Amino acid sequence: LGLSEDQLMLLMVGSAFHTKGVDRAINAIASLPQDLRKRIKLFVLGRGKIDLFSKIAEKNNLVEQVNFLGGREDVPDFLLAADLLVHPARTENTGTVLIEAMAAGLPVVVTENCGYAFHVREADSGRIVPMPFEQKALDTALADVLSSSDLSRFAENGVKYTARVDVTGLHEKAVDVIEDVARRRSRS
């Protein structure tokens, strides 16, 4: 990917770039202190129209730092290579990529409206940006995480959490709970 040792690789994964908040992430990178900002490379994986987002990167002098790589089969390799997953989605039912990132030892900055954001909180594996969304809150969260020594702690916490908590059977658990409630209601 052409990264030097001192560069930080930020990752976004998902299609529908507006919904996933790619513009929010680019603006947050633009708000970073100059010495940190110049070390950032953002890789966006997924299918989507990039014209608007390329213009936002251009407006913020980040063209060389924002890379749209399209849909990929090697997403796990990127999860293992990156320094941070950024997921400031406008809406997200679950956000399975959050769990995948944590399992890969990747710290996360996410908006709290993502269904699985609570896992990031419980694991202490990153920062959650509160809703209603404010760009300044994302800017601050990103700067805090990247300029702190917490990245390795967040990475370790995510791996430990996903190793001990059943994060893959959540749908089945939800169905069990719904069926149990339905059975109790039908009896009464």
JSON list of C-alpha atoms in Angstrom, two decimals:
[
{"chain": "A", "resi": 1, "resn": "LEU", "atom": "CA", "xyz": [0.00, 0.00, 0.00]},
{"chain": "A", "resi": 2, "resn": "GLY", "atom": "CA", "xyz": [3.03, 2.24, -0.02]},
{"chain": "A", "resi": 3, "resn": "LEU", "atom": "CA", "xyz": [2.82, 3.26, 3.64]},
{"chain": "A", "resi": 4, "resn": "SER", "atom": "CA", "xyz": [5.88, 4.36, 5.54]},
{"chain": "A", "resi": 5, "resn": "GLU", "atom": "CA", "xyz": [6.57, 3.33, 9.14]},
{"chain": "A", "resi": 6, "resn": "ASP", "atom": "CA", "xyz": [5.39, 6.66, 10.55]},
{"chain": "A", "resi": 7, "resn": "GLN", "atom": "CA", "xyz": [2.09, 6.72, 8.65]},
{"chain": "A", "resi": 8, "resn": "LEU", "atom": "CA", "xyz": [-1.22, 5.70, 10.19]},
{"chain": "A", "resi": 9, "resn": "MET", "atom": "CA", "xyz": [-3.64, 3.63, 8.14]},
{"chain": "A", "resi": 10, "resn": "LEU", "atom": "CA", "xyz": [-7.30, 4.43, 8.72]},
{"chain": "A", "resi": 11, "resn": "LEU", "atom": "CA", "xyz": [-9.89, 2.09, 7.25]},
{"chain": "A", "resi": 12, "resn": "MET", "atom": "CA", "xyz": [-13.53, 2.37, 6.26]},
{"chain": "A", "resi": 13, "resn": "VAL", "atom": "CA", "xyz": [-15.48, -0.64, 5.00]},
{"chain": "A", "resi": 14, "resn": "GLY", "atom": "CA", "xyz": [-18.89, -0.63, 3.39]},
{"chain": "A", "resi": 15, "resn": "SER", "atom": "CA", "xyz": [-20.89, 0.49, 0.42]},
{"chain": "A", "resi": 16, "resn": "ALA", "atom": "CA", "xyz": [-23.28, 3.45, 0.36]},
{"chain": "A", "resi": 17, "resn": "PHE", "atom": "CA", "xyz": [-20.55, 5.95, 1.24]},
{"chain": "A", "resi": 18, "resn": "HIS", "atom": "CA", "xyz": [-22.93, 8.71, 2.34]},
{"chain": "A", "resi": 19, "resn": "THR", "atom": "CA", "xyz": [-24.69, 6.37, 4.76]},
{"chain": "A", "resi": 20, "resn": "LYS", "atom": "CA", "xyz": [-21.35, 5.09, 6.11]},
{"chain": "A", "resi": 21, "resn": "GLY", "atom": "CA", "xyz": [-20.16, 8.66, 6.71]},
{"chain": "A", "resi": 22, "resn": "VAL", "atom": "CA", "xyz": [-17.15, 8.80, 4.41]},
{"chain": "A", "resi": 23, "resn": "ASP", "atom": "CA", "xyz": [-17.58, 12.58, 4.19]},
{"chain": "A", "resi": 24, "resn": "ARG", "atom": "CA", "xyz": [-17.59, 12.79, 7.99]},
{"chain": "A", "resi": 25, "resn": "ALA", "atom": "CA", "xyz": [-14.35, 10.81, 8.18]},
{"chain": "A", "resi": 26, "resn": "ILE", "atom": "CA", "xyz": [-12.62, 12.97, 5.55]},
{"chain": "A", "resi": 27, "resn": "ASN", "atom": "CA", "xyz": [-13.68, 16.13, 7.38]},
{"chain": "A", "resi": 28, "resn": "ALA", "atom": "CA", "xyz": [-12.42, 14.69, 10.68]},
{"chain": "A", "resi": 29, "resn": "ILE", "atom": "CA", "xyz": [-9.04, 13.94, 9.12]},
{"chain": "A", "resi": 30, "resn": "ALA", "atom": "CA", "xyz": [-8.94, 17.49, 7.75]},
{"chain": "A", "resi": 31, "resn": "SER", "atom": "CA", "xyz": [-9.48, 18.84, 11.28]},
{"chain": "A", "resi": 32, "resn": "LEU", "atom": "CA", "xyz": [-6.46, 17.02, 12.74]},
{"chain": "A", "resi": 33, "resn": "PRO", "atom": "CA", "xyz": [-3.38, 18.97, 13.78]},
{"chain": "A", "resi": 34, "resn": "GLN", "atom": "CA", "xyz": [-1.11, 19.32, 10.74]},
{"chain": "A", "resi": 35, "resn": "ASP", "atom": "CA", "xyz": [1.68, 17.07, 12.07]},
{"chain": "A", "resi": 36, "resn": "LEU", "atom": "CA", "xyz": [-0.81, 14.25, 12.66]},
{"chain": "A", "resi": 37, "resn": "ARG", "atom": "CA", "xyz": [-2.91, 14.95, 9.58]},
{"chain": "A", "resi": 38, "resn": "LYS", "atom": "CA", "xyz": [0.03, 14.52, 7.19]},
{"chain": "A", "resi": 39, "resn": "ARG", "atom": "CA", "xyz": [0.70, 11.01, 8.61]},
{"chain": "A", "resi": 40, "resn": "ILE", "atom": "CA", "xyz": [-2.82, 9.71, 7.82]},
{"chain": "A", "resi": 41, "resn": "LYS", "atom": "CA", "xyz": [-3.83, 7.52, 4.90]},
{"chain": "A", "resi": 42, "resn": "LEU", "atom": "CA", "xyz": [-7.52, 6.62, 4.64]},
{"chain": "A", "resi": 43, "resn": "PHE", "atom": "CA", "xyz": [-8.49, 3.51, 2.69]},
{"chain": "A", "resi": 44, "resn": "VAL", "atom": "CA", "xyz": [-12.18, 3.18, 1.78]},
{"chain": "A", "resi": 45, "resn": "LEU", "atom": "CA", "xyz": [-13.27, -0.31, 0.75]},
{"chain": "A", "resi": 46, "resn": "GLY", "atom": "CA", "xyz": [-16.65, -0.88, -0.84]},
{"chain": "A", "resi": 47, "resn": "ARG", "atom": "CA", "xyz": [-18.77, 0.04, -3.80]},
{"chain": "A", "resi": 48, "resn": "GLY", "atom": "CA", "xyz": [-20.12, 3.52, -4.12]},
{"chain": "A", "resi": 49, "resn": "LYS", "atom": "CA", "xyz": [-20.08, 6.73, -6.07]},
{"chain": "A", "resi": 50, "resn": "ILE", "atom": "CA", "xyz": [-16.84, 8.48, -5.19]},
{"chain": "A", "resi": 51, "resn": "ASP", "atom": "CA", "xyz": [-17.23, 11.80, -7.04]},
{"chain": "A", "resi": 52, "resn": "LEU", "atom": "CA", "xyz": [-18.64, 13.82, -4.13]},
{"chain": "A", "resi": 53, "resn": "PHE", "atom": "CA", "xyz": [-16.21, 12.30, -1.64]},
{"chain": "A", "resi": 54, "resn": "SER", "atom": "CA", "xyz": [-13.24, 12.87, -3.94]},
{"chain": "A", "resi": 55, "resn": "LYS", "atom": "CA", "xyz": [-14.28, 16.54, -4.14]},
{"chain": "A", "resi": 56, "resn": "ILE", "atom": "CA", "xyz": [-14.43, 16.75, -0.34]},
{"chain": "A", "resi": 57, "resn": "ALA", "atom": "CA", "xyz": [-10.93, 15.25, -0.15]},
{"chain": "A", "resi": 58, "resn": "GLU", "atom": "CA", "xyz": [-9.73, 17.70, -2.80]},
{"chain": "A", "resi": 59, "resn": "LYS", "atom": "CA", "xyz": [-11.28, 20.67, -1.00]},
{"chain": "A", "resi": 60, "resn": "ASN", "atom": "CA", "xyz": [-9.44, 19.62, 2.16]},
{"chain": "A", "resi": 61, "resn": "ASN", "atom": "CA", "xyz": [-6.11, 18.99, 0.36]},
{"chain": "A", "resi": 62, "resn": "LEU", "atom": "CA", "xyz": [-6.32, 15.27, 1.14]},
{"chain": "A", "resi": 63, "resn": "VAL", "atom": "CA", "xyz": [-6.38, 13.80, -2.39]},
{"chain": "A", "resi": 64, "resn": "GLU", "atom": "CA", "xyz": [-3.12, 11.90, -1.83]},
{"chain": "A", "resi": 65, "resn": "GLN", "atom": "CA", "xyz": [-4.30, 10.61, 1.53]},
{"chain": "A", "resi": 66, "resn": "VAL", "atom": "CA", "xyz": [-7.80, 9.32, 0.68]},
{"chain": "A", "resi": 67, "resn": "ASN", "atom": "CA", "xyz": [-7.89, 6.11, -1.35]},
{"chain": "A", "resi": 68, "resn": "PHE", "atom": "CA", "xyz": [-11.03, 4.50, -2.76]},
{"chain": "A", "resi": 69, "resn": "LEU", "atom": "CA", "xyz": [-10.22, 0.86, -3.52]},
{"chain": "A", "resi": 70, "resn": "GLY", "atom": "CA", "xyz": [-13.67, -0.45, -4.49]},
{"chain": "A", "resi": 71, "resn": "GLY", "atom": "CA", "xyz": [-15.17, -3.75, -3.43]},
{"chain": "A", "resi": 72, "resn": "ARG", "atom": "CA", "xyz": [-12.52, -6.19, -2.25]},
{"chain": "A", "resi": 73, "resn": "GLU", "atom": "CA", "xyz": [-12.25, -9.87, -1.41]},
{"chain": "A", "resi": 74, "resn": "ASP", "atom": "CA", "xyz": [-9.28, -9.24, 0.88]},
{"chain": "A", "resi": 75, "resn": "VAL", "atom": "CA", "xyz": [-11.00, -7.11, 3.54]},
{"chain": "A", "resi": 76, "resn": "PRO", "atom": "CA", "xyz": [-9.56, -9.26, 6.37]},
{"chain": "A", "resi": 77, "resn": "ASP", "atom": "CA", "xyz": [-6.04, -8.36, 5.21]},
{"chain": "A", "resi": 78, "resn": "PHE", "atom": "CA", "xyz": [-6.91, -4.67, 5.46]},
{"chain": "A", "resi": 79, "resn": "LEU", "atom": "CA", "xyz": [-8.41, -5.18, 8.93]},
{"chain": "A", "resi": 80, "resn": "LEU", "atom": "CA", "xyz": [-5.13, -6.73, 10.03]},
{"chain": "A", "resi": 81, "resn": "ALA", "atom": "CA", "xyz": [-2.99, -4.04, 8.38]},
{"chain": "A", "resi": 82, "resn": "ALA", "atom": "CA", "xyz": [-4.85, -0.91, 9.51]},
{"chain": "A", "resi": 83, "resn": "ASP", "atom": "CA", "xyz": [-4.28, 1.14, 12.65]},
{"chain": "A", "resi": 84, "resn": "LEU", "atom": "CA", "xyz": [-7.90, 2.25, 13.15]},
{"chain": "A", "resi": 85, "resn": "LEU", "atom": "CA", "xyz": [-11.39, 1.57, 11.78]},
{"chain": "A", "resi": 86, "resn": "VAL", "atom": "CA", "xyz": [-13.47, 4.71, 11.32]},
{"chain": "A", "resi": 87, "resn": "HIS", "atom": "CA", "xyz": [-17.23, 4.10, 11.06]},
{"chain": "A", "resi": 88, "resn": "PRO", "atom": "CA", "xyz": [-19.17, 7.36, 11.55]},
{"chain": "A", "resi": 89, "resn": "ALA", "atom": "CA", "xyz": [-22.33, 5.99, 9.92]},
{"chain": "A", "resi": 90, "resn": "ARG", "atom": "CA", "xyz": [-25.51, 8.01, 9.63]},
{"chain": "A", "resi": 91, "resn": "THR", "atom": "CA", "xyz": [-27.49, 4.84, 10.19]},
{"chain": "A", "resi": 92, "resn": "GLU", "atom": "CA", "xyz": [-26.45, 1.24, 10.75]},
{"chain": "A", "resi": 93, "resn": "ASN", "atom": "CA", "xyz": [-28.59, -1.66, 11.96]},
{"chain": "A", "resi": 94, "resn": "THR", "atom": "CA", "xyz": [-25.69, -3.74, 13.18]},
{"chain": "A", "resi": 95, "resn": "GLY", "atom": "CA", "xyz": [-22.25, -2.86, 11.86]},
{"chain": "A", "resi": 96, "resn": "THR", "atom": "CA", "xyz": [-20.73, -6.32, 11.65]},
{"chain": "A", "resi": 97, "resn": "VAL", "atom": "CA", "xyz": [-17.47, -4.69, 10.53]},
{"chain": "A", "resi": 98, "resn": "LEU", "atom": "CA", "xyz": [-17.10, -3.38, 14.09]},
{"chain": "A", "resi": 99, "resn": "ILE", "atom": "CA", "xyz": [-16.93, -6.94, 15.43]},
{"chain": "A", "resi": 100, "resn": "GLU", "atom": "CA", "xyz": [-14.61, -8.01, 12.62]},
{"chain": "A", "resi": 101, "resn": "ALA", "atom": "CA", "xyz": [-12.31, -5.09, 13.37]},
{"chain": "A", "resi": 102, "resn": "MET", "atom": "CA", "xyz": [-12.22, -5.82, 17.10]},
{"chain": "A", "resi": 103, "resn": "ALA", "atom": "CA", "xyz": [-11.48, -9.50, 16.46]},
{"chain": "A", "resi": 104, "resn": "ALA", "atom": "CA", "xyz": [-8.61, -8.44, 14.18]},
{"chain": "A", "resi": 105, "resn": "GLY", "atom": "CA", "xyz": [-7.18, -6.19, 16.90]},
{"chain": "A", "resi": 106, "resn": "LEU", "atom": "CA", "xyz": [-8.27, -2.99, 15.21]},
{"chain": "A", "resi": 107, "resn": "PRO", "atom": "CA", "xyz": [-9.42, -0.08, 17.41]},
{"chain": "A", "resi": 108, "resn": "VAL", "atom": "CA", "xyz": [-12.68, 1.59, 16.37]},
{"chain": "A", "resi": 109, "resn": "VAL", "atom": "CA", "xyz": [-14.16, 5.10, 16.24]},
{"chain": "A", "resi": 110, "resn": "VAL", "atom": "CA", "xyz": [-17.90, 4.74, 15.62]},
{"chain": "A", "resi": 111, "resn": "THR", "atom": "CA", "xyz": [-21.15, 6.65, 15.95]},
{"chain": "A", "resi": 112, "resn": "GLU", "atom": "CA", "xyz": [-23.38, 5.38, 18.75]},
{"chain": "A", "resi": 113, "resn": "ASN", "atom": "CA", "xyz": [-26.33, 4.78, 16.42]},
{"chain": "A", "resi": 114, "resn": "CYS", "atom": "CA", "xyz": [-24.59, 1.71, 14.98]},
{"chain": "A", "resi": 115, "resn": "GLY", "atom": "CA", "xyz": [-26.27, -1.39, 16.37]},
{"chain": "A", "resi": 116, "resn": "TYR", "atom": "CA", "xyz": [-23.05, -3.04, 17.52]},
{"chain": "A", "resi": 117, "resn": "ALA", "atom": "CA", "xyz": [-21.44, 0.14, 18.91]},
{"chain": "A", "resi": 118, "resn": "PHE", "atom": "CA", "xyz": [-22.26, -1.12, 22.40]},
{"chain": "A", "resi": 119, "resn": "HIS", "atom": "CA", "xyz": [-19.63, -3.83, 21.87]},
{"chain": "A", "resi": 120, "resn": "VAL", "atom": "CA", "xyz": [-16.99, -1.15, 21.38]},
{"chain": "A", "resi": 121, "resn": "ARG", "atom": "CA", "xyz": [-18.08, 0.44, 24.66]},
{"chain": "A", "resi": 122, "resn": "GLU", "atom": "CA", "xyz": [-18.20, -2.86, 26.58]},
{"chain": "A", "resi": 123, "resn": "ALA", "atom": "CA", "xyz": [-14.81, -3.92, 25.23]},
{"chain": "A", "resi": 124, "resn": "ASP", "atom": "CA", "xyz": [-13.25, -0.48, 25.67]},
{"chain": "A", "resi": 125, "resn": "SER", "atom": "CA", "xyz": [-11.84, -0.90, 22.18]},
{"chain": "A", "resi": 126, "resn": "GLY", "atom": "CA", "xyz": [-12.22, 2.62, 20.85]},
{"chain": "A", "resi": 127, "resn": "ARG", "atom": "CA", "xyz": [-14.39, 5.72, 21.00]},
{"chain": "A", "resi": 128, "resn": "ILE", "atom": "CA", "xyz": [-18.10, 6.15, 20.43]},
{"chain": "A", "resi": 129, "resn": "VAL", "atom": "CA", "xyz": [-19.35, 9.45, 19.02]},
{"chain": "A", "resi": 130, "resn": "PRO", "atom": "CA", "xyz": [-22.69, 10.36, 20.64]},
{"chain": "A", "resi": 131, "resn": "MET", "atom": "CA", "xyz": [-25.90, 11.13, 18.80]},
{"chain": "A", "resi": 132, "resn": "PRO", "atom": "CA", "xyz": [-27.21, 13.48, 17.66]},
{"chain": "A", "resi": 133, "resn": "PHE", "atom": "CA", "xyz": [-24.12, 13.65, 15.51]},
{"chain": "A", "resi": 134, "resn": "GLU", "atom": "CA", "xyz": [-21.85, 16.66, 15.68]},
{"chain": "A", "resi": 135, "resn": "GLN", "atom": "CA", "xyz": [-18.80, 16.80, 13.42]},
{"chain": "A", "resi": 136, "resn": "LYS", "atom": "CA", "xyz": [-16.75, 18.40, 16.20]},
{"chain": "A", "resi": 137, "resn": "ALA", "atom": "CA", "xyz": [-17.36, 15.35, 18.42]},
{"chain": "A", "resi": 138, "resn": "LEU", "atom": "CA", "xyz": [-16.02, 13.04, 15.71]},
{"chain": "A", "resi": 139, "resn": "ASP", "atom": "CA", "xyz": [-13.08, 15.37, 15.09]},
{"chain": "A", "resi": 140, "resn": "THR", "atom": "CA", "xyz": [-12.21, 15.30, 18.79]},
{"chain": "A", "resi": 141, "resn": "ALA", "atom": "CA", "xyz": [-12.65, 11.52, 19.14]},
{"chain": "A", "resi": 142, "resn": "LEU", "atom": "CA", "xyz": [-10.41, 10.85, 16.14]},
{"chain": "A", "resi": 143, "resn": "ALA", "atom": "CA", "xyz": [-7.72, 13.25, 17.31]},
{"chain": "A", "resi": 144, "resn": "ASP", "atom": "CA", "xyz": [-7.83, 11.87, 20.86]},
{"chain": "A", "resi": 145, "resn": "VAL", "atom": "CA", "xyz": [-7.50, 8.25, 19.77]},
{"chain": "A", "resi": 146, "resn": "LEU", "atom": "CA", "xyz": [-4.75, 8.88, 17.22]},
{"chain": "A", "resi": 147, "resn": "SER", "atom": "CA", "xyz": [-2.65, 11.09, 19.48]},
{"chain": "A", "resi": 148, "resn": "SER", "atom": "CA", "xyz": [-2.94, 8.89, 22.55]},
{"chain": "A", "resi": 149, "resn": "SER", "atom": "CA", "xyz": [-1.10, 5.76, 23.54]},
{"chain": "A", "resi": 150, "resn": "ASP", "atom": "CA", "xyz": [-4.43, 3.92, 23.73]},
{"chain": "A", "resi": 151, "resn": "LEU", "atom": "CA", "xyz": [-4.33, 2.35, 20.24]},
{"chain": "A", "resi": 152, "resn": "SER", "atom": "CA", "xyz": [-2.51, -0.76, 21.41]},
{"chain": "A", "resi": 153, "resn": "ARG", "atom": "CA", "xyz": [-4.70, -1.04, 24.52]},
{"chain": "A", "resi": 154, "resn": "PHE", "atom": "CA", "xyz": [-7.87, -0.66, 22.43]},
{"chain": "A", "resi": 155, "resn": "ALA", "atom": "CA", "xyz": [-6.56, -3.31, 20.01]},
{"chain": "A", "resi": 156, "resn": "GLU", "atom": "CA", "xyz": [-5.82, -5.76, 22.80]},
{"chain": "A", "resi": 157, "resn": "ASN", "atom": "CA", "xyz": [-9.18, -5.10, 24.49]},
{"chain": "A", "resi": 158, "resn": "GLY", "atom": "CA", "xyz": [-11.07, -5.81, 21.26]},
{"chain": "A", "resi": 159, "resn": "VAL", "atom": "CA", "xyz": [-9.31, -9.13, 20.71]},
{"chain": "A", "resi": 160, "resn": "LYS", "atom": "CA", "xyz": [-9.89, -10.24, 24.31]},
{"chain": "A", "resi": 161, "resn": "TYR", "atom": "CA", "xyz": [-13.55, -9.22, 24.18]},
{"chain": "A", "resi": 162, "resn": "THR", "atom": "CA", "xyz": [-14.35, -11.04, 20.95]},
{"chain": "A", "resi": 163, "resn": "ALA", "atom": "CA", "xyz": [-12.57, -14.13, 22.27]},
{"chain": "A", "resi": 164, "resn": "ARG", "atom": "CA", "xyz": [-14.75, -14.33, 25.40]},
{"chain": "A", "resi": 165, "resn": "VAL", "atom": "CA", "xyz": [-18.11, -12.89, 24.26]},
{"chain": "A", "resi": 166, "resn": "ASP", "atom": "CA", "xyz": [-20.35, -14.66, 21.77]},
{"chain": "A", "resi": 167, "resn": "VAL", "atom": "CA", "xyz": [-20.70, -11.89, 19.21]},
{"chain": "A", "resi": 168, "resn": "THR", "atom": "CA", "xyz": [-21.59, -14.15, 16.30]},
{"chain": "A", "resi": 169, "resn": "GLY", "atom": "CA", "xyz": [-24.72, -15.75, 17.72]},
{"chain": "A", "resi": 170, "resn": "LEU", "atom": "CA", "xyz": [-26.59, -12.54, 18.46]},
{"chain": "A", "resi": 171, "resn": "HIS", "atom": "CA", "xyz": [-29.26, -13.11, 15.81]},
{"chain": "A", "resi": 172, "resn": "GLU", "atom": "CA", "xyz": [-29.98, -16.57, 17.14]},
{"chain": "A", "resi": 173, "resn": "LYS", "atom": "CA", "xyz": [-30.21, -15.21, 20.69]},
{"chain": "A", "resi": 174, "resn": "ALA", "atom": "CA", "xyz": [-32.64, -12.53, 19.55]},
{"chain": "A", "resi": 175, "resn": "VAL", "atom": "CA", "xyz": [-34.83, -15.14, 17.88]},
{"chain": "A", "resi": 176, "resn": "ASP", "atom": "CA", "xyz": [-34.77, -17.27, 21.06]},
{"chain": "A", "resi": 177, "resn": "VAL", "atom": "CA", "xyz": [-35.87, -14.31, 23.16]},
{"chain": "A", "resi": 178, "resn": "ILE", "atom": "CA", "xyz": [-38.65, -13.38, 20.73]},
{"chain": "A", "resi": 179, "resn": "GLU", "atom": "CA", "xyz": [-39.88, -16.96, 20.57]},
{"chain": "A", "resi": 180, "resn": "ASP", "atom": "CA", "xyz": [-39.78, -17.27, 24.36]},
{"chain": "A", "resi": 181, "resn": "VAL", "atom": "CA", "xyz": [-41.84, -14.08, 24.78]},
{"chain": "A", "resi": 182, "resn": "ALA", "atom": "CA", "xyz": [-44.30, -15.30, 22.14]},
{"chain": "A", "resi": 183, "resn": "ARG", "atom": "CA", "xyz": [-44.70, -18.67, 23.93]},
{"chain": "A", "resi": 184, "resn": "ARG", "atom": "CA", "xyz": [-45.35, -16.97, 27.26]},
{"chain": "A", "resi": 185, "resn": "ARG", "atom": "CA", "xyz": [-47.90, -14.63, 25.71]},
{"chain": "A", "resi": 186, "resn": "SER", "atom": "CA", "xyz": [-49.73, -17.46, 23.94]},
{"chain": "A", "resi": 187, "resn": "ARG", "atom": "CA", "xyz": [-50.06, -19.33, 27.28]},
{"chain": "A", "resi": 188, "resn": "SER", "atom": "CA", "xyz": [-51.60, -16.38, 29.04]}
]
